[in-house]
PDB file of C-alpha atoms in Angstrom:
ATOM      1  CA  UNK A   6      15.935  11.924  -1.212  1.00  0.00           C
ATOM      2  CA  UNK A   7      13.900  10.285  -3.607  1.00  0.00           C
ATOM      3  CA  UNK A   8      10.966  11.804  -5.776  1.00  0.00           C
ATOM      4  CA  UNK A   9       8.373   9.455  -7.609  1.00  0.00           C
ATOM      5  CA  UNK A  10       5.810  10.512 -10.022  1.00  0.00           C
ATOM      6  CA  UNK A  11       3.634   7.798 -12.017  1.00  0.00           C
ATOM      7  CA  UNK A  12       0.233   6.614 -13.440  1.00  0.00           C
ATOM      8  CA  UNK A  13      -1.764   3.885 -11.887  1.00  0.00           C
ATOM      9  CA  UNK A  14      -4.930   2.345 -13.780  1.00  0.00           C
ATOM     10  CA  UNK A  15      -6.397   1.827 -10.522  1.00  0.00           C
ATOM     11  CA  UNK A  16      -5.791   2.715  -6.871  1.00  0.00           C
ATOM     12  CA  UNK A  17      -6.522  -0.442  -4.795  1.00  0.00           C
ATOM     13  CA  UNK A  18      -5.770  -0.452  -0.893  1.00  0.00           C
ATOM     14  CA  UNK A  19      -5.962  -3.905   0.749  1.00  0.00           C
ATOM     15  CA  UNK A  20      -7.928  -5.671  -2.036  1.00  0.00           C
ATOM     16  CA  UNK A  21     -10.385  -2.679  -2.213  1.00  0.00           C
ATOM     17  CA  UNK A  22     -10.381  -0.307  -5.111  1.00  0.00           C
ATOM     18  CA  UNK A  23     -10.508   3.388  -3.583  1.00  0.00           C
ATOM     19  CA  UNK A  24     -10.113   5.317  -7.040  1.00  0.00           C
ATOM     20  CA  UNK A  25      -9.859   4.774 -10.656  1.00  0.00           C
ATOM     21  CA  UNK A  26      -7.068   5.858 -12.994  1.00  0.00           C
ATOM     22  CA  UNK A  27      -4.746   8.414 -11.185  1.00  0.00           C
ATOM     23  CA  UNK A  28      -1.777  10.332 -10.822  1.00  0.00           C
ATOM     24  CA  UNK A  29       0.595   9.363  -8.039  1.00  0.00           C
ATOM     25  CA  UNK A  30       3.579  11.398  -6.617  1.00  0.00           C
ATOM     26  CA  UNK A  31       5.733  10.842  -3.553  1.00  0.00           C
ATOM     27  CA  UNK A  32       8.798  12.423  -1.681  1.00  0.00           C
ATOM     28  CA  UNK A  33      10.862  10.448   0.616  1.00  0.00           C
ATOM     29  CA  UNK A  34      13.779  11.086   2.918  1.00  0.00           C
ATOM     30  CA  UNK A  35      15.929   8.518   4.441  1.00  0.00           C
ATOM     31  CA  UNK A  36      18.698   8.881   7.114  1.00  0.00           C
ATOM     32  CA  UNK A  37      20.368   5.844   8.782  1.00  0.00           C
ATOM     33  CA  UNK A  38      17.569   3.565   9.929  1.00  0.00           C
ATOM     34  CA  UNK A  39      14.895   6.307   9.681  1.00  0.00           C
ATOM     35  CA  UNK A  40      12.866   7.339   6.687  1.00  0.00           C
ATOM     36  CA  UNK A  41       9.559   9.112   5.892  1.00  0.00           C
ATOM     37  CA  UNK A  42       7.808  11.241   3.405  1.00  0.00           C
ATOM     38  CA  UNK A  43       4.676  12.476   1.934  1.00  0.00           C
ATOM     39  CA  UNK A  44       2.509  10.508  -0.656  1.00  0.00           C
ATOM     40  CA  UNK A  45      -0.678  11.561  -2.840  1.00  0.00           C
ATOM     41  CA  UNK A  46      -3.015   9.797  -5.222  1.00  0.00           C
ATOM     42  CA  UNK A  47      -4.914  12.077  -7.327  1.00  0.00           C
ATOM     43  CA  UNK A  48      -7.743  10.564  -9.733  1.00  0.00           C
ATOM     44  CA  UNK A  49      -8.264  11.797 -13.046  1.00  0.00           C
ATOM     45  CA  UNK A  50     -11.929  11.653 -12.662  1.00  0.00           C
ATOM     46  CA  UNK A  51     -13.902  14.174 -10.535  1.00  0.00           C
ATOM     47  CA  UNK A  52     -15.937  12.898  -7.651  1.00  0.00           C
ATOM     48  CA  UNK A  53     -13.545  10.117  -6.768  1.00  0.00           C
ATOM     49  CA  UNK A  54     -11.361   9.828  -3.632  1.00  0.00           C
ATOM     50  CA  UNK A  55      -8.258  12.027  -3.443  1.00  0.00           C
ATOM     51  CA  UNK A  56      -5.838  10.638  -0.640  1.00  0.00           C
ATOM     52  CA  UNK A  57      -2.732  12.341   0.878  1.00  0.00           C
ATOM     53  CA  UNK A  58      -0.315  10.218   3.272  1.00  0.00           C
ATOM     54  CA  UNK A  59       2.423  11.547   5.790  1.00  0.00           C
ATOM     55  CA  UNK A  60       4.399   8.524   6.883  1.00  0.00           C
ATOM     56  CA  UNK A  61       7.245   7.894   8.883  1.00  0.00           C
ATOM     57  CA  UNK A  62       9.064   4.451   9.822  1.00  0.00           C
ATOM     58  CA  UNK A  63      12.264   2.914  11.637  1.00  0.00           C
ATOM     59  CA  UNK A  64      14.064  -0.175  10.766  1.00  0.00           C
ATOM     60  CA  UNK A  65      16.493  -2.377  12.719  1.00  0.00           C
ATOM     61  CA  UNK A  66      17.893  -6.023  12.690  1.00  0.00           C
ATOM     62  CA  UNK A  67      17.704  -7.830  15.938  1.00  0.00           C
ATOM     63  CA  UNK A  68      19.715 -10.725  14.401  1.00  0.00           C
ATOM     64  CA  UNK A  69      21.083 -11.643  11.091  1.00  0.00           C
ATOM     65  CA  UNK A  70      18.501 -12.169   8.226  1.00  0.00           C
ATOM     66  CA  UNK A  71      15.689 -10.678  10.420  1.00  0.00           C
ATOM     67  CA  UNK A  72      14.441  -7.087   9.704  1.00  0.00           C
ATOM     68  CA  UNK A  73      11.752  -5.306  11.571  1.00  0.00           C
ATOM     69  CA  UNK A  74       9.870  -1.937  10.931  1.00  0.00           C
ATOM     70  CA  UNK A  75       7.792   0.201  13.119  1.00  0.00           C
ATOM     71  CA  UNK A  76       5.845   2.656  10.969  1.00  0.00           C
ATOM     72  CA  UNK A  77       3.148   5.267  11.543  1.00  0.00           C
ATOM     73  CA  UNK A  78       1.008   6.924   8.688  1.00  0.00           C
ATOM     74  CA  UNK A  79      -1.634   9.787   8.703  1.00  0.00           C
ATOM     75  CA  UNK A  80      -3.934   9.910   5.912  1.00  0.00           C
ATOM     76  CA  UNK A  81      -6.342  12.543   4.520  1.00  0.00           C
ATOM     77  CA  UNK A  82      -9.140  11.979   2.132  1.00  0.00           C
ATOM     78  CA  UNK A  83     -11.713  13.973   0.125  1.00  0.00           C
ATOM     79  CA  UNK A  84     -14.621  12.984  -1.988  1.00  0.00           C
ATOM     80  CA  UNK A  85     -15.300   9.694  -0.215  1.00  0.00           C
ATOM     81  CA  UNK A  86     -18.230   7.979  -1.488  1.00  0.00           C
ATOM     82  CA  UNK A  87     -20.948   8.304   0.866  1.00  0.00           C
ATOM     83  CA  UNK A  88     -18.755  10.354   3.330  1.00  0.00           C
ATOM     84  CA  UNK A  89     -18.033   9.594   6.891  1.00  0.00           C
ATOM     85  CA  UNK A  90     -14.287   9.510   6.344  1.00  0.00           C
ATOM     86  CA  UNK A  91     -11.937  12.524   6.560  1.00  0.00           C
ATOM     87  CA  UNK A  92      -8.821  10.964   7.760  1.00  0.00           C
ATOM     88  CA  UNK A  93      -6.995   7.925   9.416  1.00  0.00           C
ATOM     89  CA  UNK A  94      -4.186   7.378  11.921  1.00  0.00           C
ATOM     90  CA  UNK A  95      -2.408   3.813  11.380  1.00  0.00           C
ATOM     91  CA  UNK A  96       0.601   2.325  13.387  1.00  0.00           C
ATOM     92  CA  UNK A  97       2.388  -0.934  12.232  1.00  0.00           C
ATOM     93  CA  UNK A  98       4.977  -3.224  12.923  1.00  0.00           C
ATOM     94  CA  UNK A  99       6.508  -5.440  10.044  1.00  0.00           C
ATOM     95  CA  UNK A 100       8.922  -8.022  10.040  1.00  0.00           C
ATOM     96  CA  UNK A 101      10.922  -9.546   7.010  1.00  0.00           C
ATOM     97  CA  UNK A 102      12.154 -13.148   7.531  1.00  0.00           C
ATOM     98  CA  UNK A 103      15.255 -15.230   6.476  1.00  0.00           C
ATOM     99  CA  UNK A 104      14.661 -16.170   2.672  1.00  0.00           C
ATOM    100  CA  UNK A 105      13.286 -19.690   1.990  1.00  0.00           C
ATOM    101  CA  UNK A 106      14.250 -21.279  -1.327  1.00  0.00           C
ATOM    102  CA  UNK A 107      14.587 -18.053  -2.946  1.00  0.00           C
ATOM    103  CA  UNK A 108      11.416 -16.522  -1.369  1.00  0.00           C
ATOM    104  CA  UNK A 109      11.498 -13.858   1.383  1.00  0.00           C
ATOM    105  CA  UNK A 110       8.430 -14.212   3.594  1.00  0.00           C
ATOM    106  CA  UNK A 111       7.038 -11.302   5.616  1.00  0.00           C
ATOM    107  CA  UNK A 112       4.696 -10.823   8.216  1.00  0.00           C
ATOM    108  CA  UNK A 113       2.908  -7.548   9.277  1.00  0.00           C
ATOM    109  CA  UNK A 114       0.301  -6.140  11.791  1.00  0.00           C
ATOM    110  CA  UNK A 115      -1.370  -2.666  11.740  1.00  0.00           C
ATOM    111  CA  UNK A 116      -3.634  -0.976  13.862  1.00  0.00           C
ATOM    112  CA  UNK A 117      -5.843   2.139  12.772  1.00  0.00           C
ATOM    113  CA  UNK A 118      -6.936   4.217  15.638  1.00  0.00           C
ATOM    114  CA  UNK A 119      -9.565   6.011  13.547  1.00  0.00           C
ATOM    115  CA  UNK A 120     -11.270   3.105  12.088  1.00  0.00           C
ATOM    116  CA  UNK A 121     -10.513   1.005  15.251  1.00  0.00           C
ATOM    117  CA  UNK A 122      -9.100  -1.519  12.831  1.00  0.00           C
ATOM    118  CA  UNK A 123      -6.768  -4.347  13.014  1.00  0.00           C
ATOM    119  CA  UNK A 124      -4.978  -5.761   9.947  1.00  0.00           C
ATOM    120  CA  UNK A 125      -2.613  -8.780   9.704  1.00  0.00           C
ATOM    121  CA  UNK A 126      -0.963  -9.463   6.474  1.00  0.00           C
ATOM    122  CA  UNK A 127       1.520 -12.171   5.255  1.00  0.00           C
ATOM    123  CA  UNK A 128       3.632 -11.885   2.144  1.00  0.00           C
ATOM    124  CA  UNK A 129       6.211 -13.817  -0.093  1.00  0.00           C
ATOM    125  CA  UNK A 130       8.737 -11.726  -2.205  1.00  0.00           C
ATOM    126  CA  UNK A 131      11.324 -12.913  -4.854  1.00  0.00           C
ATOM    127  CA  UNK A 132      13.470 -11.232  -7.103  1.00  0.00           C
ATOM    128  CA  UNK A 133      14.491 -12.979 -10.350  1.00  0.00           C
ATOM    129  CA  UNK A 134      17.522 -11.597 -12.255  1.00  0.00           C
ATOM    130  CA  UNK A 135      17.163 -10.695 -15.916  1.00  0.00           C
ATOM    131  CA  UNK A 136      20.930 -10.736 -16.880  1.00  0.00           C
ATOM    132  CA  UNK A 137      20.240  -9.823 -20.606  1.00  0.00           C
ATOM    133  CA  UNK A 138      18.486  -6.527 -19.469  1.00  0.00           C
ATOM    134  CA  UNK A 139      20.645  -5.957 -16.512  1.00  0.00           C
ATOM    135  CA  UNK A 140      17.379  -5.693 -14.415  1.00  0.00           C
ATOM    136  CA  UNK A 141      15.291  -7.676 -11.740  1.00  0.00           C
ATOM    137  CA  UNK A 142      11.777  -8.772 -11.882  1.00  0.00           C
ATOM    138  CA  UNK A 143      10.325  -8.266  -8.338  1.00  0.00           C
ATOM    139  CA  UNK A 144       7.409 -10.500  -7.400  1.00  0.00           C
ATOM    140  CA  UNK A 145       5.373 -10.252  -4.466  1.00  0.00           C
ATOM    141  CA  UNK A 146       2.337 -11.992  -3.086  1.00  0.00           C
ATOM    142  CA  UNK A 147       0.265 -11.279  -0.075  1.00  0.00           C
ATOM    143  CA  UNK A 148      -2.825 -12.056   1.795  1.00  0.00           C
ATOM    144  CA  UNK A 149      -4.523 -10.287   4.896  1.00  0.00           C
ATOM    145  CA  UNK A 150      -7.237 -10.081   7.138  1.00  0.00           C
ATOM    146  CA  UNK A 151      -8.987  -6.785   8.231  1.00  0.00           C
ATOM    147  CA  UNK A 152     -11.712  -6.240  11.099  1.00  0.00           C
ATOM    148  CA  UNK A 153     -12.749  -2.593  11.983  1.00  0.00           C
ATOM    149  CA  UNK A 154     -15.210  -1.177  14.667  1.00  0.00           C
ATOM    150  CA  UNK A 155     -15.854   2.220  12.961  1.00  0.00           C
ATOM    151  CA  UNK A 156     -15.239   2.403   9.215  1.00  0.00           C
ATOM    152  CA  UNK A 157     -17.182   5.741   9.035  1.00  0.00           C
ATOM    153  CA  UNK A 158     -15.965   7.548  12.004  1.00  0.00           C
ATOM    154  CA  UNK A 159     -17.214  10.782  11.062  1.00  0.00           C
ATOM    155  CA  UNK A 160     -20.707   9.835  10.350  1.00  0.00           C
ATOM    156  CA  UNK A 161     -23.722  10.126  12.469  1.00  0.00           C
ATOM    157  CA  UNK A 162     -25.303   7.204  14.112  1.00  0.00           C
ATOM    158  CA  UNK A 163     -24.082   3.768  15.283  1.00  0.00           C
ATOM    159  CA  UNK A 164     -20.557   2.465  14.327  1.00  0.00           C
ATOM    160  CA  UNK A 165     -20.272   0.514  11.236  1.00  0.00           C
ATOM    161  CA  UNK A 166     -18.569  -2.672  11.883  1.00  0.00           C
ATOM    162  CA  UNK A 167     -17.120  -5.319   9.409  1.00  0.00           C
ATOM    163  CA  UNK A 168     -14.320  -7.567   8.485  1.00  0.00           C
ATOM    164  CA  UNK A 169     -13.154  -9.051   5.308  1.00  0.00           C
ATOM    165  CA  UNK A 170     -10.100 -11.038   3.730  1.00  0.00           C
ATOM    166  CA  UNK A 171      -7.962  -9.976   0.791  1.00  0.00           C
ATOM    167  CA  UNK A 172      -5.262 -11.166  -1.491  1.00  0.00           C
ATOM    168  CA  UNK A 173      -3.057 -10.463  -4.316  1.00  0.00           C
ATOM    169  CA  UNK A 174       0.200 -10.317  -6.142  1.00  0.00           C
ATOM    170  CA  UNK A 175       2.222  -8.225  -8.494  1.00  0.00           C
ATOM    171  CA  UNK A 176       4.935  -8.126 -10.844  1.00  0.00           C
ATOM    172  CA  UNK A 177       7.068  -5.116 -11.067  1.00  0.00           C
ATOM    173  CA  UNK A 178      10.148  -4.373 -13.430  1.00  0.00           C
ATOM    174  CA  UNK A 179      12.409  -1.408 -12.352  1.00  0.00           C
ATOM    175  CA  UNK A 180      14.956  -0.380 -14.997  1.00  0.00           C
ATOM    176  CA  UNK A 181      17.470   2.173 -14.461  1.00  0.00           C
ATOM    177  CA  UNK A 182      18.023   4.756 -17.314  1.00  0.00           C
ATOM    178  CA  UNK A 183      20.340   7.210 -15.752  1.00  0.00           C
ATOM    179  CA  UNK A 184      22.617   7.661 -12.733  1.00  0.00           C
ATOM    180  CA  UNK A 185      19.813   9.032 -10.829  1.00  0.00           C
ATOM    181  CA  UNK A 186      16.652   7.937 -12.607  1.00  0.00           C
ATOM    182  CA  UNK A 187      14.775   4.622 -12.842  1.00  0.00           C
ATOM    183  CA  UNK A 188      11.631   3.597 -14.653  1.00  0.00           C
ATOM    184  CA  UNK A 189       9.205   0.982 -13.192  1.00  0.00           C
ATOM    185  CA  UNK A 190       6.377  -0.837 -14.880  1.00  0.00           C
ATOM    186  CA  UNK A 191       4.135  -3.112 -13.051  1.00  0.00           C
ATOM    187  CA  UNK A 192       1.167  -5.471 -13.204  1.00  0.00           C
ATOM    188  CA  UNK A 193      -1.032  -6.085 -10.131  1.00  0.00           C
ATOM    189  CA  UNK A 194      -3.959  -8.063  -9.167  1.00  0.00           C
ATOM    190  CA  UNK A 195      -6.105  -8.156  -5.896  1.00  0.00           C
ATOM    191  CA  UNK A 196      -9.352  -9.537  -4.657  1.00  0.00           C
ATOM    192  CA  UNK A 197     -11.432  -9.013  -1.348  1.00  0.00           C
ATOM    193  CA  UNK A 198     -13.848 -11.459   0.152  1.00  0.00           C
ATOM    194  CA  UNK A 199     -16.376 -11.140   2.870  1.00  0.00           C
ATOM    195  CA  UNK A 200     -16.595  -7.320   2.746  1.00  0.00           C
ATOM    196  CA  UNK A 201     -19.941  -5.477   3.485  1.00  0.00           C
ATOM    197  CA  UNK A 202     -20.742  -2.693   0.949  1.00  0.00           C
ATOM    198  CA  UNK A 203     -22.786  -0.978   3.479  1.00  0.00           C
ATOM    199  CA  UNK A 204     -20.448  -1.370   6.671  1.00  0.00           C
ATOM    200  CA  UNK A 205     -17.062  -2.107   5.179  1.00  0.00           C
ATOM    201  CA  UNK A 206     -14.162   0.303   4.540  1.00  0.00           C
ATOM    202  CA  UNK A 207     -15.162   2.896   1.671  1.00  0.00           C
ATOM    203  CA  UNK A 208     -14.404   1.872  -1.911  1.00  0.00           C
ATOM    204  CA  UNK A 209     -16.114   0.221  -4.608  1.00  0.00           C
ATOM    205  CA  UNK A 210     -18.020  -3.078  -4.283  1.00  0.00           C
ATOM    206  CA  UNK A 211     -15.676  -6.059  -3.795  1.00  0.00           C
ATOM    207  CA  UNK A 212     -14.601  -7.496  -7.082  1.00  0.00           C
ATOM    208  CA  UNK A 213     -11.425  -8.568  -8.882  1.00  0.00           C
ATOM    209  CA  UNK A 214      -9.008  -5.832  -9.582  1.00  0.00           C
ATOM    210  CA  UNK A 215      -6.420  -6.056 -12.366  1.00  0.00           C
ATOM    211  CA  UNK A 216      -4.283  -3.100 -13.045  1.00  0.00           C
ATOM    212  CA  UNK A 217      -0.965  -1.443 -14.374  1.00  0.00           C
ATOM    213  CA  UNK A 218       1.412   1.139 -13.033  1.00  0.00           C
ATOM    214  CA  UNK A 219       4.035   3.039 -14.712  1.00  0.00           C
ATOM    215  CA  UNK A 220       6.485   5.367 -12.729  1.00  0.00           C
ATOM    216  CA  UNK A 221       9.721   7.256 -12.730  1.00  0.00           C
ATOM    217  CA  UNK A 222      12.051   7.353  -9.561  1.00  0.00           C
ATOM    218  CA  UNK A 223      14.483  10.006  -9.258  1.00  0.00           C
ATOM    219  CA  UNK A 224      17.166   9.837  -6.325  1.00  0.00           C
ATOM    220  CA  UNK A 225      19.440  12.376  -5.321  1.00  0.00           C
TER     221      UNK A 225
END
């Protein structure tokens, strides 16, 4: 079992800022190829969107250096700006491909049954050994496209349709401070383009997002 607690200066999901400075907490359990857990984002400012996620996934390797993961996530939201969104259910399939020149490529597809949305995302990941510190610097870059037919499923009136692209990157530095504790600091950047403020997924207007994170992981 793993327990995570942390601080984020912004909560950004697929290029769109959902909340400002927030506390985050998660509990995860893993057994063989299955893992799952619960995660929450709790903004410090009143009136910003709170989010709770229950998720589960199964991983397998059909061949060497190829890893597949099927996942499902149920999310609940409160205090969404403009209303019209209370929950969402999403399933996904992700593939981690063999490394190329030190970079590990990934490809993922997600379908949200509530938003009637399809998302495709590509990524590149790399770990750089910091020998003097006894740690690894984890780099990740991603880009994706999301298209939805009902971004405000609980709102009256016609469905709100929109599609947009997003991209970003992050640098994370996990550092073990004990037999069962790891501290991680991170710097993240994301941007979205082509999103409609009125018809697109909830969140602040499309803009460049730069934020940092600080968290503690406890494993038992």
